[in-house]
PDB file of C-alpha atoms in Angstrom:
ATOM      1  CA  UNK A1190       5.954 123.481 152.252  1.00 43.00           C
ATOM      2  CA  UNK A1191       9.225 123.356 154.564  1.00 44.00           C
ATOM      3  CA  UNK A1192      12.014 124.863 153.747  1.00 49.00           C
ATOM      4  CA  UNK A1193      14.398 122.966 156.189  1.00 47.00           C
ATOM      5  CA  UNK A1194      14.086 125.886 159.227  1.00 49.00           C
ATOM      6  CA  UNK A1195      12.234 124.961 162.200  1.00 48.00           C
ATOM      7  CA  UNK A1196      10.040 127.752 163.975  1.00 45.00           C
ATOM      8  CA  UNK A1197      13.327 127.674 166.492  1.00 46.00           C
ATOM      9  CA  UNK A1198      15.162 128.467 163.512  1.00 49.00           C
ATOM     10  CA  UNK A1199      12.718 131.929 163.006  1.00 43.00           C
ATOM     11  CA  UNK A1200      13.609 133.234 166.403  1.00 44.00           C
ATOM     12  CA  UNK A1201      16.078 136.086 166.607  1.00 42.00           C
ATOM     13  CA  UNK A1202      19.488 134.601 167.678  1.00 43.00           C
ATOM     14  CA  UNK A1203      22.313 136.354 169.423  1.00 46.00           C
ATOM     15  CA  UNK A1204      25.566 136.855 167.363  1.00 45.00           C
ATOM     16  CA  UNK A1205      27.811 133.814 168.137  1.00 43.00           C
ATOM     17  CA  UNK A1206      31.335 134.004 167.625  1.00 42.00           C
ATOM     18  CA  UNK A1207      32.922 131.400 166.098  1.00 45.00           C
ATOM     19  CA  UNK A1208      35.822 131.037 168.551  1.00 47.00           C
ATOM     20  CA  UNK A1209      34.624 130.509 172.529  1.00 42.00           C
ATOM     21  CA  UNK A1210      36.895 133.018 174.833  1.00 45.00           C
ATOM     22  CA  UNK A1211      39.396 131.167 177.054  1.00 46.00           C
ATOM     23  CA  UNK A1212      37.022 132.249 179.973  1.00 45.00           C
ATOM     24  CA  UNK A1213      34.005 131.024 179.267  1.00 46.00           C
ATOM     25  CA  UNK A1214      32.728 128.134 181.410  1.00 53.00           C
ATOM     26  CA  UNK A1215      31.946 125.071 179.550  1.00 57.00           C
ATOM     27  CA  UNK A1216      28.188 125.916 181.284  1.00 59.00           C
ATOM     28  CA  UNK A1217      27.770 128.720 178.904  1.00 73.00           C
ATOM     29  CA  UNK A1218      30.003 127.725 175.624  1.00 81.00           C
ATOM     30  CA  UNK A1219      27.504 126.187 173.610  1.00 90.00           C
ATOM     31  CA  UNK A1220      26.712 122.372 172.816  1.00 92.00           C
ATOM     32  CA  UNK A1221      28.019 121.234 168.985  1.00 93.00           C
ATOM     33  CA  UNK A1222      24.962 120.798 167.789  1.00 92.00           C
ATOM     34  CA  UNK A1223      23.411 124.480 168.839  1.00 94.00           C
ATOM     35  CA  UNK A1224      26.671 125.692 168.003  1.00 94.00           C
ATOM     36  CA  UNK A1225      26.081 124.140 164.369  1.00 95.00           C
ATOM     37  CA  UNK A1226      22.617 125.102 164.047  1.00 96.00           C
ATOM     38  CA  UNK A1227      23.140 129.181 165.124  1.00 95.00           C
ATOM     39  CA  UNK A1228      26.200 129.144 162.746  1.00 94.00           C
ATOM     40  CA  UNK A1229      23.695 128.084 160.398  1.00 95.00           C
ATOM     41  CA  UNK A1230      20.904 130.748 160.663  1.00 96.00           C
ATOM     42  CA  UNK A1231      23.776 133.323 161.216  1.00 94.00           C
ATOM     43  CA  UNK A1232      24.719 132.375 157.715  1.00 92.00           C
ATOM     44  CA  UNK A1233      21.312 132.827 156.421  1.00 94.00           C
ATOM     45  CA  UNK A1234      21.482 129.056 155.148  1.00 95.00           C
ATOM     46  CA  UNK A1235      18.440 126.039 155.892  1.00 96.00           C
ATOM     47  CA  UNK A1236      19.006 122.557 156.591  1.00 94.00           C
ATOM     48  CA  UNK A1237      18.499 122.234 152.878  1.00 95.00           C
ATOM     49  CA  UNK A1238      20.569 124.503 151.780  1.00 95.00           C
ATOM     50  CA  UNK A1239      23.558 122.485 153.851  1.00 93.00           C
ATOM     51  CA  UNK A1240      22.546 119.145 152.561  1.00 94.00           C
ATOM     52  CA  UNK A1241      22.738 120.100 149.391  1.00 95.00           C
ATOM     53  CA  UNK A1242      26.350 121.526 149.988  1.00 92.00           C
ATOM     54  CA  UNK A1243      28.045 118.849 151.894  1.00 93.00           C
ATOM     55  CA  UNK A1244      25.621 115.863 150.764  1.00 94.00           C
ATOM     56  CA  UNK A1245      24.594 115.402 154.602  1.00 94.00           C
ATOM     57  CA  UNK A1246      20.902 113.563 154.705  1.00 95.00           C
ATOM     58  CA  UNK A1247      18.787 116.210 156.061  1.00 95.00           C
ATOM     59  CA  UNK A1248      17.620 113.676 159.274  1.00 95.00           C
ATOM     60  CA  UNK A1249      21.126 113.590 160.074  1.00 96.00           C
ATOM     61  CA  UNK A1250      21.641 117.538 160.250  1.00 95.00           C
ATOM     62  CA  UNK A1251      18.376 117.786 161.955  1.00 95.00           C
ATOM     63  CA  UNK A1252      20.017 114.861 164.710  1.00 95.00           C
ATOM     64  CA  UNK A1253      23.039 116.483 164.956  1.00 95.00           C
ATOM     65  CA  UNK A1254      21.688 119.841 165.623  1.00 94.00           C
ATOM     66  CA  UNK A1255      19.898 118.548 168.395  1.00 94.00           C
ATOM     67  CA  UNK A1256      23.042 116.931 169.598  1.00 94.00           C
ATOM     68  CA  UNK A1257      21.929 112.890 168.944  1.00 95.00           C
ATOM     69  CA  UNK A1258      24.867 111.601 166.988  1.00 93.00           C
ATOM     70  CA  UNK A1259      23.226 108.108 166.470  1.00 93.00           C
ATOM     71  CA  UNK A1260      22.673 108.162 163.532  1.00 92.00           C
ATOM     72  CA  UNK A1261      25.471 108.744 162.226  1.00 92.00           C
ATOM     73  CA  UNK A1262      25.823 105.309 163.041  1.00 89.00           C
ATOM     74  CA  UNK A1263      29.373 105.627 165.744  1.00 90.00           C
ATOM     75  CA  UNK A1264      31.806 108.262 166.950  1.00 91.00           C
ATOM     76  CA  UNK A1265      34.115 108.088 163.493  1.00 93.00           C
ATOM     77  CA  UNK A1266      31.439 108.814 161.530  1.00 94.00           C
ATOM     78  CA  UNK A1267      29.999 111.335 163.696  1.00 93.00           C
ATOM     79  CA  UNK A1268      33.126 113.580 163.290  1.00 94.00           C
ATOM     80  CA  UNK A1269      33.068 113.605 159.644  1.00 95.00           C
ATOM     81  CA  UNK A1270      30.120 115.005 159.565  1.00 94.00           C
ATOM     82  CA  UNK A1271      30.633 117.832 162.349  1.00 95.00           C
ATOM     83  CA  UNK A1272      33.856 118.335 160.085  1.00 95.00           C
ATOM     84  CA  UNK A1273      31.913 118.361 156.846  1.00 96.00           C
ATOM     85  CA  UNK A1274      29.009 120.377 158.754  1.00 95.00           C
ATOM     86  CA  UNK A1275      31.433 122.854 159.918  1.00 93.00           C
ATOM     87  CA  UNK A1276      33.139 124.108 156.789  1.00 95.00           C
ATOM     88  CA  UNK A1277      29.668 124.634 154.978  1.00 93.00           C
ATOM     89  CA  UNK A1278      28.475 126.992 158.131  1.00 93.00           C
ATOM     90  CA  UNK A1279      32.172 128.682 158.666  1.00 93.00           C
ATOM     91  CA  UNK A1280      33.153 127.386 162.012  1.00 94.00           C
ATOM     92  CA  UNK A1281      36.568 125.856 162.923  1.00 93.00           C
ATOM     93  CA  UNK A1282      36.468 122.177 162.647  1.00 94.00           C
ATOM     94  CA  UNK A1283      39.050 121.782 165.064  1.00 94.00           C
ATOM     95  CA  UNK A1284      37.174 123.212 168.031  1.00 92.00           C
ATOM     96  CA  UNK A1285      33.962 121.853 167.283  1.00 92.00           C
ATOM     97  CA  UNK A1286      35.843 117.969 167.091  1.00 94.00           C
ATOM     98  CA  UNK A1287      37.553 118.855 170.236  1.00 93.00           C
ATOM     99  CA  UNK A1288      34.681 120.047 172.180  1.00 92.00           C
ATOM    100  CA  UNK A1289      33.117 116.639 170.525  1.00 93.00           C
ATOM    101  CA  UNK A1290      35.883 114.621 171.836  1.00 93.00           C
ATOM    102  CA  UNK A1291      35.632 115.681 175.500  1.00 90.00           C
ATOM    103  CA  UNK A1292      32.486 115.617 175.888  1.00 87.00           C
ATOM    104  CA  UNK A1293      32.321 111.571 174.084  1.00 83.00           C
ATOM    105  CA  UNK A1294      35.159 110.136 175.893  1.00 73.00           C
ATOM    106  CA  UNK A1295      38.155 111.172 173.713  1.00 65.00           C
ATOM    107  CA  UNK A1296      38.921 110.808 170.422  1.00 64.00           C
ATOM    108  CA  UNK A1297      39.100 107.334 168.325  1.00 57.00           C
ATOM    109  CA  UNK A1298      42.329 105.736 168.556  1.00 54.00           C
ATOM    110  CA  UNK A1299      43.023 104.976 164.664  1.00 54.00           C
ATOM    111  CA  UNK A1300      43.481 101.307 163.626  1.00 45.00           C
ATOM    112  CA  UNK A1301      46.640 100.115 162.096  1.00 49.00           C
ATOM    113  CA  UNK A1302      46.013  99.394 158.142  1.00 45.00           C
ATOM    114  CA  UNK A1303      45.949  95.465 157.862  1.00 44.00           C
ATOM    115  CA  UNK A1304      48.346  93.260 155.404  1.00 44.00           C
ATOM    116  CA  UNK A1305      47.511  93.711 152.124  1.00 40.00           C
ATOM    117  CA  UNK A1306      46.503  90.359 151.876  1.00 37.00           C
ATOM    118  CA  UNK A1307      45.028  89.416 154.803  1.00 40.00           C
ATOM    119  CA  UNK A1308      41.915  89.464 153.806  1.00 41.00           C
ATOM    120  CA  UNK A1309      42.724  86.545 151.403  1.00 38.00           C
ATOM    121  CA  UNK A1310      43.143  84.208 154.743  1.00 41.00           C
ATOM    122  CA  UNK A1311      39.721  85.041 156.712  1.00 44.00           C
ATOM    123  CA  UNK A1312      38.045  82.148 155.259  1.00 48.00           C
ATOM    124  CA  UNK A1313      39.494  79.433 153.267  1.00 47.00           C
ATOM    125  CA  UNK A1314      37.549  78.286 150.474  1.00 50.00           C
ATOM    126  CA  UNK A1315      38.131  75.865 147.325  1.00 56.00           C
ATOM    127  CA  UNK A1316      38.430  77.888 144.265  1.00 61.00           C
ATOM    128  CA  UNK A1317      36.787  76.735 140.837  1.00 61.00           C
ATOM    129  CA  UNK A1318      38.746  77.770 137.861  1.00 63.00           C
ATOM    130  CA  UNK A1319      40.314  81.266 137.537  1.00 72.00           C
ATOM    131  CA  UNK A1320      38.904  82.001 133.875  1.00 75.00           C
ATOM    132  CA  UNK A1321      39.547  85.936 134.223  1.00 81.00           C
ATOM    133  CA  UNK A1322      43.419  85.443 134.739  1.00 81.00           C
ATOM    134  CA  UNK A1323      43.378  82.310 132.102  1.00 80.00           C
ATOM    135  CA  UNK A1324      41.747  84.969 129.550  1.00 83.00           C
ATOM    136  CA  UNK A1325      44.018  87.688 130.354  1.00 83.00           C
ATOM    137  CA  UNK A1326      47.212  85.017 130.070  1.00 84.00           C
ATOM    138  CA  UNK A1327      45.516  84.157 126.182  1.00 84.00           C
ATOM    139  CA  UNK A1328      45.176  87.526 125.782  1.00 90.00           C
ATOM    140  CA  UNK A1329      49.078  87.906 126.601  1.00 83.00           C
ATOM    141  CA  UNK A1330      49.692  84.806 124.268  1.00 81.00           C
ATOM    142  CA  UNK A1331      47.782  86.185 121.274  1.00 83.00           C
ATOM    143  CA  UNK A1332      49.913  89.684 121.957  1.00 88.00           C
ATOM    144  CA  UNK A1333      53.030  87.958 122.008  1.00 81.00           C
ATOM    145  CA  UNK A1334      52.414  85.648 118.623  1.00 81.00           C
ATOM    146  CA  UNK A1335      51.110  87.926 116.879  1.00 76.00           C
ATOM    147  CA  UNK A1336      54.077  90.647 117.305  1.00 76.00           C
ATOM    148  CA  UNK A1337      56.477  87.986 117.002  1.00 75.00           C
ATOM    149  CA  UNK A1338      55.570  87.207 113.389  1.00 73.00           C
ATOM    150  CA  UNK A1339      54.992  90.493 112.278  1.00 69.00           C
ATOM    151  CA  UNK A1340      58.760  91.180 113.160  1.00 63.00           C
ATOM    152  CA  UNK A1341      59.527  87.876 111.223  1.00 65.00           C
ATOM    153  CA  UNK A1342      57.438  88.418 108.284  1.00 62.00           C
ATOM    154  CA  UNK A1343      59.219  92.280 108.414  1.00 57.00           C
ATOM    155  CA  UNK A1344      62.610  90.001 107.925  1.00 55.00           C
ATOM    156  CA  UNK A1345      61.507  87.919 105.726  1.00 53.00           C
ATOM    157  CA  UNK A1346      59.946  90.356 102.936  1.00 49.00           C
ATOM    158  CA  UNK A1347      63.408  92.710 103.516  1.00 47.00           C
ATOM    159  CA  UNK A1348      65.374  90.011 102.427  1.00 48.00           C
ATOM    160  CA  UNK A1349      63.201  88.713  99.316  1.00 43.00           C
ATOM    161  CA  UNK A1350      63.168  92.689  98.347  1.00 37.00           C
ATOM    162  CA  UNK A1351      67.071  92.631  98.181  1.00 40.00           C
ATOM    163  CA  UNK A1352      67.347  89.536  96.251  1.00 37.00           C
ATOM    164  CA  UNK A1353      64.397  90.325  93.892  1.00 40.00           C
ATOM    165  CA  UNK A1354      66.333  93.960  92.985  1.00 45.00           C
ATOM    166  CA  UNK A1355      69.620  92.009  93.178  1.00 46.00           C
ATOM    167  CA  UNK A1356      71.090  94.319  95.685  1.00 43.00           C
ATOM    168  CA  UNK A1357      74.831  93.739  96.768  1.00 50.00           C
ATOM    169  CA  UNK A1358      75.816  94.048 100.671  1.00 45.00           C
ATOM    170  CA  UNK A1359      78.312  96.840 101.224  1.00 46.00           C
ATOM    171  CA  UNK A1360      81.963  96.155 101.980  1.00 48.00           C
ATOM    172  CA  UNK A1361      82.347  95.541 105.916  1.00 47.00           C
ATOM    173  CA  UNK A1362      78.687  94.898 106.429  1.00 49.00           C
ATOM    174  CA  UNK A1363      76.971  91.257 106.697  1.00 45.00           C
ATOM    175  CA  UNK A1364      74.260  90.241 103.991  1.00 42.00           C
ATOM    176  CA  UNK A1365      71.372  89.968 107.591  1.00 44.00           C
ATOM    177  CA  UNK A1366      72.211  93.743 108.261  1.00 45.00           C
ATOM    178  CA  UNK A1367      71.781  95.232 105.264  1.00 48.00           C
ATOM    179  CA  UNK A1368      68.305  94.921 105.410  1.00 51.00           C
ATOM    180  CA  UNK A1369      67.414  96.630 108.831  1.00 54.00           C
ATOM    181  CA  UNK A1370      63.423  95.628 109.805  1.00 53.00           C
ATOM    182  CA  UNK A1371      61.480  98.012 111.626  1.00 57.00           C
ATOM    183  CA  UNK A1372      60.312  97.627 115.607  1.00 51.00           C
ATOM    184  CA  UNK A1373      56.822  97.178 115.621  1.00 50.00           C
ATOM    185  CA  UNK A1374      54.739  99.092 118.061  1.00 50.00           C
ATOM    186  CA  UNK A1375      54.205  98.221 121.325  1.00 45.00           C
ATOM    187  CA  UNK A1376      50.702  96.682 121.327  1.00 44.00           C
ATOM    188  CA  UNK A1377      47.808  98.603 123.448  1.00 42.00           C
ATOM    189  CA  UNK A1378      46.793  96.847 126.328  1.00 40.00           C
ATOM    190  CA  UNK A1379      43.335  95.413 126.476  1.00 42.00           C
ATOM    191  CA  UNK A1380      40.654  96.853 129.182  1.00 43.00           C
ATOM    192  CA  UNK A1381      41.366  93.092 130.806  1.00 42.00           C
ATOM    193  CA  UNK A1382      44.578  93.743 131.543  1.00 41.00           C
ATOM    194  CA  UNK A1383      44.657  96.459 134.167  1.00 44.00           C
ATOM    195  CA  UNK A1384      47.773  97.440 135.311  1.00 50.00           C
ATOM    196  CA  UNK A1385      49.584  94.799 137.831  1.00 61.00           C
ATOM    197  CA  UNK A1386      46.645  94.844 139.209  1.00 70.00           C
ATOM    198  CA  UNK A1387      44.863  90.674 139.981  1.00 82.00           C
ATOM    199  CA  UNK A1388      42.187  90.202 138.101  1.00 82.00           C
ATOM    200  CA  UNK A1389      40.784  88.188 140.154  1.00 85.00           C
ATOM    201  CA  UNK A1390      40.553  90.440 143.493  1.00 91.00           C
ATOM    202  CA  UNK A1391      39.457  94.062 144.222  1.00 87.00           C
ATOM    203  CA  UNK A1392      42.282  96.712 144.419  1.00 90.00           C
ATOM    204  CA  UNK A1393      42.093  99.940 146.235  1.00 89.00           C
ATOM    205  CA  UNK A1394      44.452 102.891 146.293  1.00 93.00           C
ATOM    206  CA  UNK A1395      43.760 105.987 148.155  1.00 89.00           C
ATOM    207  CA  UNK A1396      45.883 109.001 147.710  1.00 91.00           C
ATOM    208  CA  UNK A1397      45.337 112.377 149.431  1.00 85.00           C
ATOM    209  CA  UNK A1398      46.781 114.451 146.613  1.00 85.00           C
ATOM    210  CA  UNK A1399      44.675 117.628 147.256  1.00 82.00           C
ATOM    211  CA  UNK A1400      44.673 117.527 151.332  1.00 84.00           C
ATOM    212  CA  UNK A1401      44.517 115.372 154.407  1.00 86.00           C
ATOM    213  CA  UNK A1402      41.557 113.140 154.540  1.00 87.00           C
ATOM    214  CA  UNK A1403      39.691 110.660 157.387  1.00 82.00           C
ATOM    215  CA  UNK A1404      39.407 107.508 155.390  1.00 90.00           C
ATOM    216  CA  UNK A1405      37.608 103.999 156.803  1.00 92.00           C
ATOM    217  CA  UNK A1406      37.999 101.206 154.799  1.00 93.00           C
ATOM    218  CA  UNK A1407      36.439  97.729 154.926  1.00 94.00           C
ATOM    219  CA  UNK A1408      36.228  93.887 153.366  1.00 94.00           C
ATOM    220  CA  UNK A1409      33.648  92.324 152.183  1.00 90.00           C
ATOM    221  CA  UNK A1410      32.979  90.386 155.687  1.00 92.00           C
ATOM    222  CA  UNK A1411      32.747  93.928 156.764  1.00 90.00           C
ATOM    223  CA  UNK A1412      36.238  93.607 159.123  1.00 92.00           C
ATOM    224  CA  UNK A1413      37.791  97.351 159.377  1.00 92.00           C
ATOM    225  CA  UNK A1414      41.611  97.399 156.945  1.00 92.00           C
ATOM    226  CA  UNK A1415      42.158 100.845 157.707  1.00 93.00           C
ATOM    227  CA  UNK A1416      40.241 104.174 159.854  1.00 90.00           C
ATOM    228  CA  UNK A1417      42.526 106.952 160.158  1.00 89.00           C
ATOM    229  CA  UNK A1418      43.917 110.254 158.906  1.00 87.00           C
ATOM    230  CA  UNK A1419      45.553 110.413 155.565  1.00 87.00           C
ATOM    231  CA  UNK A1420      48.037 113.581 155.471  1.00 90.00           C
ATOM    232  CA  UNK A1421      48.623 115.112 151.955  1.00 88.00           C
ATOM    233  CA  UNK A1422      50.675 113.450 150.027  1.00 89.00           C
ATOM    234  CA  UNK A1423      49.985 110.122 151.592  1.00 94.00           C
ATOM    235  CA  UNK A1424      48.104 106.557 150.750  1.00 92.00           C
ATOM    236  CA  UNK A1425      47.051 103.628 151.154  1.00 93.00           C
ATOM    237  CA  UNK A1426      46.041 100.586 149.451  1.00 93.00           C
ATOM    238  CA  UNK A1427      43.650  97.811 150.125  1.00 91.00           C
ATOM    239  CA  UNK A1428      42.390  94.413 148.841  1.00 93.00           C
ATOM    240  CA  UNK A1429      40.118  91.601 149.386  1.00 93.00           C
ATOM    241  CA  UNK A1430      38.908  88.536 146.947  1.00 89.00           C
ATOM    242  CA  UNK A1431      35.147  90.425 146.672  1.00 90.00           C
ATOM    243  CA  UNK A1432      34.866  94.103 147.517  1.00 90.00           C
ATOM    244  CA  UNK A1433      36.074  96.424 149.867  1.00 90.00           C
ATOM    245  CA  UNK A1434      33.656  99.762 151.800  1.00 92.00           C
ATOM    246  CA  UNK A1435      35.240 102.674 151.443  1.00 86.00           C
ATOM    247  CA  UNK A1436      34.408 106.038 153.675  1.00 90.00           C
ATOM    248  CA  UNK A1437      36.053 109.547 152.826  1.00 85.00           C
ATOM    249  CA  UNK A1438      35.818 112.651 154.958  1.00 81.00           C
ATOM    250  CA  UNK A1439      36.746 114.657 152.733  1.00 85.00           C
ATOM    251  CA  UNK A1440      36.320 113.050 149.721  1.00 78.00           C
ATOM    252  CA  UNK A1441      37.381 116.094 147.651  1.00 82.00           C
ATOM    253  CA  UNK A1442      40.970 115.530 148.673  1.00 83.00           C
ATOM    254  CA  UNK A1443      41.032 112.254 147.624  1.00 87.00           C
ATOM    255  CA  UNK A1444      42.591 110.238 144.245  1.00 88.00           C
ATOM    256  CA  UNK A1445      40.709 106.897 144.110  1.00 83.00           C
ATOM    257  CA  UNK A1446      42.725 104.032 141.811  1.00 89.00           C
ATOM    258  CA  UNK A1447      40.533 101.034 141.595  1.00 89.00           C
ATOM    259  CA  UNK A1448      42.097  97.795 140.108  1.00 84.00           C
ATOM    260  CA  UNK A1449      44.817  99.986 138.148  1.00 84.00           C
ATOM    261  CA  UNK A1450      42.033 102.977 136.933  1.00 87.00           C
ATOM    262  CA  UNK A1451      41.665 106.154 138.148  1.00 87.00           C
ATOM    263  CA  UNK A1452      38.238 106.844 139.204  1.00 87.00           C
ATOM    264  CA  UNK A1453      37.106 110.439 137.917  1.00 80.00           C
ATOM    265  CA  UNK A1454      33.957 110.915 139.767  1.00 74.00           C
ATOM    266  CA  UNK A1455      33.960 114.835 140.602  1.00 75.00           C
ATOM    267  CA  UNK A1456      33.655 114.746 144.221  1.00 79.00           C
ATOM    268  CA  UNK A1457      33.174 118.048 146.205  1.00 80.00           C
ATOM    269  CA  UNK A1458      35.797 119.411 149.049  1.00 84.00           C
ATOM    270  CA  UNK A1459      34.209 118.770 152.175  1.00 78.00           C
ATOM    271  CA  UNK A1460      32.018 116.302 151.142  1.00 84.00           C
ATOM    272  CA  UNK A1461      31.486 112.545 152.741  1.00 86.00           C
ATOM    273  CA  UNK A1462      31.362 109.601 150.496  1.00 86.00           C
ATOM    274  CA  UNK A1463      30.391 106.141 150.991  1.00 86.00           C
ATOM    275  CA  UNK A1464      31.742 103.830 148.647  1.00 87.00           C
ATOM    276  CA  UNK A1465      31.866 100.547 147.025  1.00 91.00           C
ATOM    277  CA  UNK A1466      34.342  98.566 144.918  1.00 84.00           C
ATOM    278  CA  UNK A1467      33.953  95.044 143.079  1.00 90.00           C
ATOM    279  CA  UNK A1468      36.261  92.976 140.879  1.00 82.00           C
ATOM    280  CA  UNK A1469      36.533  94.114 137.488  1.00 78.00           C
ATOM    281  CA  UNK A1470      35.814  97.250 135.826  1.00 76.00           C
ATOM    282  CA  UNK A1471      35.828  99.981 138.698  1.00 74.00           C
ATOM    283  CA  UNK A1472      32.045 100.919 139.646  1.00 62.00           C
ATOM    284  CA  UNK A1473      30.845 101.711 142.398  1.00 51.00           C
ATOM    285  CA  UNK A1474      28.579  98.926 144.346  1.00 49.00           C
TER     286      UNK A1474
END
């Protein structure tokens, strides 16, 4: 049974350092992928072993070991996973990514996040009835009536209780406010109504709470909204009339708020996600 190490892998290995002296040639500094793979077996880990940590397919380690980023299916993608790949093995992403960058023509120029609703004029289409937002405005309806006459029923039964007992208003004080009624409670919001958020279309927020993030994001014609870097503390939101693709880079640093709810899947620091949002109650596609 194989467990993820090549014969290669078996071979005695010299001790790499993680950082490449200023006067090595490039000749001798190592490729990525070999620089990867010894970090690897100097860790005493298998291509299993990594997969399971960072959620890498173990074809794609194997590829990128060998230095054949296709398929990791374009140059954006191909750095999250040397980033992801990196941390589990204890190498510097940044060297790795730069070394990647030079030797693939320079690093991808990140594209401007698009209108938030520019999606909504790709392709115009006749819409039948909206019956999600005329549910949530009966819903609303319903709300309102019923807390409007349980505050009028509240008057009303004050001031029958003051006649019945034959109560007398105080000096200075009117005969309405001598019976004060109670505010009713706010009513709880249904699950339809999600916060300010159109029922009708798929909303995305992205915050990097816990650390800076690569995030891609698509629509549902699969047009790129967003591929960039997210510092901490900043986000972005995105929405189209069907779904929108979302990939992390780091998926651990990353607070996901699909149309109005928080999405508390436990992702792992490091780890890549693939994701994918519909109308409705958040789940993933």
């Amino acid at each position: 049974m194989s467990n993820g190490i090549s014969p290669e892998d078996e071979r005695p290995i010299e001790d790499v350092s993680h950082d490449v002296p200023e006067d090595v040639s490039e000749e001798a500094r190592p490729s990525v992928g070999r620089a990867l793979k010894q970090a690897r077996i100097a860790a005493g880990l298998t291509v299993d072993d990594v997969t399971t940590a960072t959620r890498v397919r173990i074809a794609i380690v194997h590829a990128i070991e060998a230095d054949d980023f296709a398929p990791c299916g374009g140059d954006v993608y191909a750095r999250g996973h040397i980033r992801t790949l990196a941390k589990a093995v204890g190498l510097d992403p940044a060297a790795l990514l730069a070394q990647f960058d030079a030797e693939h023509g320079g690093r991808p120029a990140p594209t401007p996040a698009a209108p938030l609703f520019e999606a909504e004029r790709i392709r115009p289409e006749r819409r039948g009835p909206n019956w999600t937002a005329a549910m949530v405005a009966a819903i609303v309806v319903v709300i309102g009536f019923v807390g409007f006459t349980f505050v009028k029923g509240g008057d009303d039964g004050g001031n029958e209780a003051s006649v019945a007992e034959g109560a007398q208003p105080s000096p200075g004080r009117s005969a309405s406010s001598s019976a004060e009624p109670k505010k009713p409670a706010d009513p709880k919001p249904s699950d339809s109504a999600i916060a300010a958020a159109p029922a009708d279309k798929v909303t995305v927020k992205v915050s990097a709470s816990d650390g800076r993030s690569w995030i891609s994001a698509k629509d549902h014609n699969g047009r790129l909204l967003f591929d960039g870097l997210l510092n901490q503390g900043d986000s972005k939101t995105f929405q189209d009339n069907e779904k929108v693709d979302l990939v992390l880079g780091d998926a651990g640093a990353i607070e996901l708020y699909v149309n109005g709810k928080k999405i508390e899947d436990d992702f792992r620091p490091g780890a890549v996600e693939r994701l994918t949002y519909t109308k409705g109650d958040p789940q993933v596609g």
